[in-house]
Amino acid sequence: MEIKQVCILGAGTLGSRIAFQAALSGYWVKVYDIKEESFTISQKMISKIAKGLIASELYTQLAIDEAFTRLSYTLNDEEAVAEADIISESVTEDLALKQQVWTRMGQIAPEKTIFTTNTSYLLPSSLASFTGRPSRFCAFHFHDVFYSKIVDIMPHPGTDAKVIKILQDFGQKLKQVPVVLKKENHGYIFNAMLLSFLGAAGKLLVNEVATIEDIDKSWMVNFHVPMGPFAILDSIGLDTAWHVTHQLPDANSKAFAALLKTYVDAGKLGEKSGEGFYRY
Amino acid sequence: MEIKQVCILGAGTLGSRIAFQAALSGYWVKVYDIKEESFTISQKMISKIAKGLIASELYTQLAIDEAFTRLSYTLNDEEAVAEADIISESVTEDLALKQQVWTRMGQIAPEKTIFTTNTSYLLPSSLASFTGRPSRFCAFHFHDVFYSKIVDIMPHPGTDAKVIKILQDFGQKLKQVPVVLKKENHGYIFNAMLLSFLGAAGKLLVNEVATIEDIDKSWMVNFHVPMGPFAILDSIGLDTAWHVTHQLPDANSKAFAALLKTYVDAGKLGEKSGEGFYRY
């Protein structure tokens, strides 16, 4: 099957970015959300990205303008999915909500539609059966779309192999590097490594082995990269980092979560609040 | 005190690199080893580095030639340390051997000499008392000298604070970024993070979550870096990676060590043998 029409569920940060890249890649895109105000925010976000893409000469003004003609927003979910060859769902990371959304999609989407979730932490097997057509369901997880151009394809045991193949092709058309998981794994591939690395940095800090700056320097100078673990945590957001870390069972994670909580409680959420481990 | 004369114990890979950088930085350097043939190997290694430094216009031929005049080799340890303001010890990573070397240095080195070990895995407190002057003893740990320009300063509880300050200055003169550990820690700062990150990659592979290539891609594309965890392991050497991993107590490390062992047993040691996880 050929994908032409794309339905995005949720006009948040990632939903908007996926929608825009899909429109840039030549697809017709409908973005559904329950709140009209989220469309204004989404449009502003996309306009900003568009300016950056033109400034860095990745796309012409003409290509951007054409992409906008292929992108529309709707508060009507039936309209959003009526023609959809594929759905990419980026609604709030809440299991019950996602199950409800996928139950509804199973009722109203055409038979041809491929169902994908952009969930960060849930497993597709926790959602697949709610669709009524689990073989068409797969996790299709973006990182940032425009900077970190990688997409995880994580099937559940009942996903049709043809769906995986279609998603690999679709991922490439969206200018992402597709990677395929051979089995379900919390945190996909990258996050599993990132969490271990950041956790080790947190352990060094909690155990007072070295300063934030010296831990970051050790990583940056060795790997010739612009950010160390604490700068990365600031960019992720210390509230998000706390949310993930405090759920981990080991003592080191608990201790690091407690430290992160002191920053969050002080309103130091990282880059977005102007201060975290560093000031911005 | 001002450092002018440097004594390097052990003319192996790191000893030679530290010696050459010290000579390039204007210090008079004496390199001691028990085997004369190691001097020939060391000189070849340094000549190769020198060519690279000239090619990349980091040093002139004149500066290199001058550095060579400040660098000498000796099989006589008393001659090596007679004038030394500082000793940097890079002998084989063996506790008993290092204890023996430091006992000897305590007997023959001048009173002024600062004692440093470049150990990768041992703690300075396991060596300090053998010197007879533990307050002058500190770990001073290089990574690669010319590519990863960072040096760990890891005191033991009895190290004099003045020694730490001198080592910070000396590290900068050697064009390294000095980082100071507030307490002893196995693997210093960087290795603790690196081990966690590589271990998480190993866990993904052992649990058959994804292929070697897809795990590497996930890291490389997200962080815009040229190597993923398995390429890094190939560059470290799979024998070294096995040696470290098989000593770790947890089940995931044991499983990954068992996998690494199959590569080592097949002669696949990584880049240096022409094949590891990848072919070279």
PDB file of C-alpha atoms in Angstrom, chain A residues 9 17 50 67 70 87 110 112 114 155 166 180 196 206 210 246 258 261 272 277-278 280:
ATOM      1  CA  LEU A   9      -3.697  12.721  16.867  1.00  0.00           C
ATOM      2  CA  ARG A  17       6.645  18.369  14.355  1.00  0.00           C
ATOM      3  CA  ALA A  50       9.918  26.745   9.057  1.00  0.00           C
ATOM      4  CA  ALA A  67       3.778  22.058   2.764  1.00  0.00           C
ATOM      5  CA  ARG A  70      -1.105  20.116   2.639  1.00  0.00           C
ATOM      6  CA  ILE A  87      -2.486   7.469  12.103  1.00  0.00           C
ATOM      7  CA  PRO A 110     -11.134   3.016   7.564  1.00  0.00           C
ATOM      8  CA  LYS A 112      -6.892   0.330   5.366  1.00  0.00           C
ATOM      9  CA  ILE A 114      -2.208   1.709   9.830  1.00  0.00           C
ATOM     10  CA  PRO A 155       6.082  -3.944  17.039  1.00  0.00           C
ATOM     11  CA  ILE A 166       5.691   0.034   5.415  1.00  0.00           C
ATOM     12  CA  VAL A 180      13.504  -1.776  14.228  1.00  0.00           C
ATOM     13  CA  SER A 196      21.979   4.362  32.210  1.00  0.00           C
ATOM     14  CA  VAL A 206      24.942  12.097  44.709  1.00  0.00           C
ATOM     15  CA  ALA A 210      33.032  15.304  41.613  1.00  0.00           C
ATOM     16  CA  HIS A 246      11.798   8.326  40.775  1.00  0.00           C
ATOM     17  CA  ALA A 258      15.518  13.017  45.594  1.00  0.00           C
ATOM     18  CA  LYS A 261      13.185  16.896  43.358  1.00  0.00           C
ATOM     19  CA  LYS A 272      12.907  26.025  29.917  1.00  0.00           C
ATOM     20  CA  PHE A 277      22.004  22.536  37.058  1.00  0.00           C
ATOM     21  CA  TYR A 278      23.188  25.564  35.061  1.00  0.00           C
ATOM     22  CA  TYR A 280      20.511  30.019  30.972  1.00  0.00           C
TER      23      TYR A 280
END
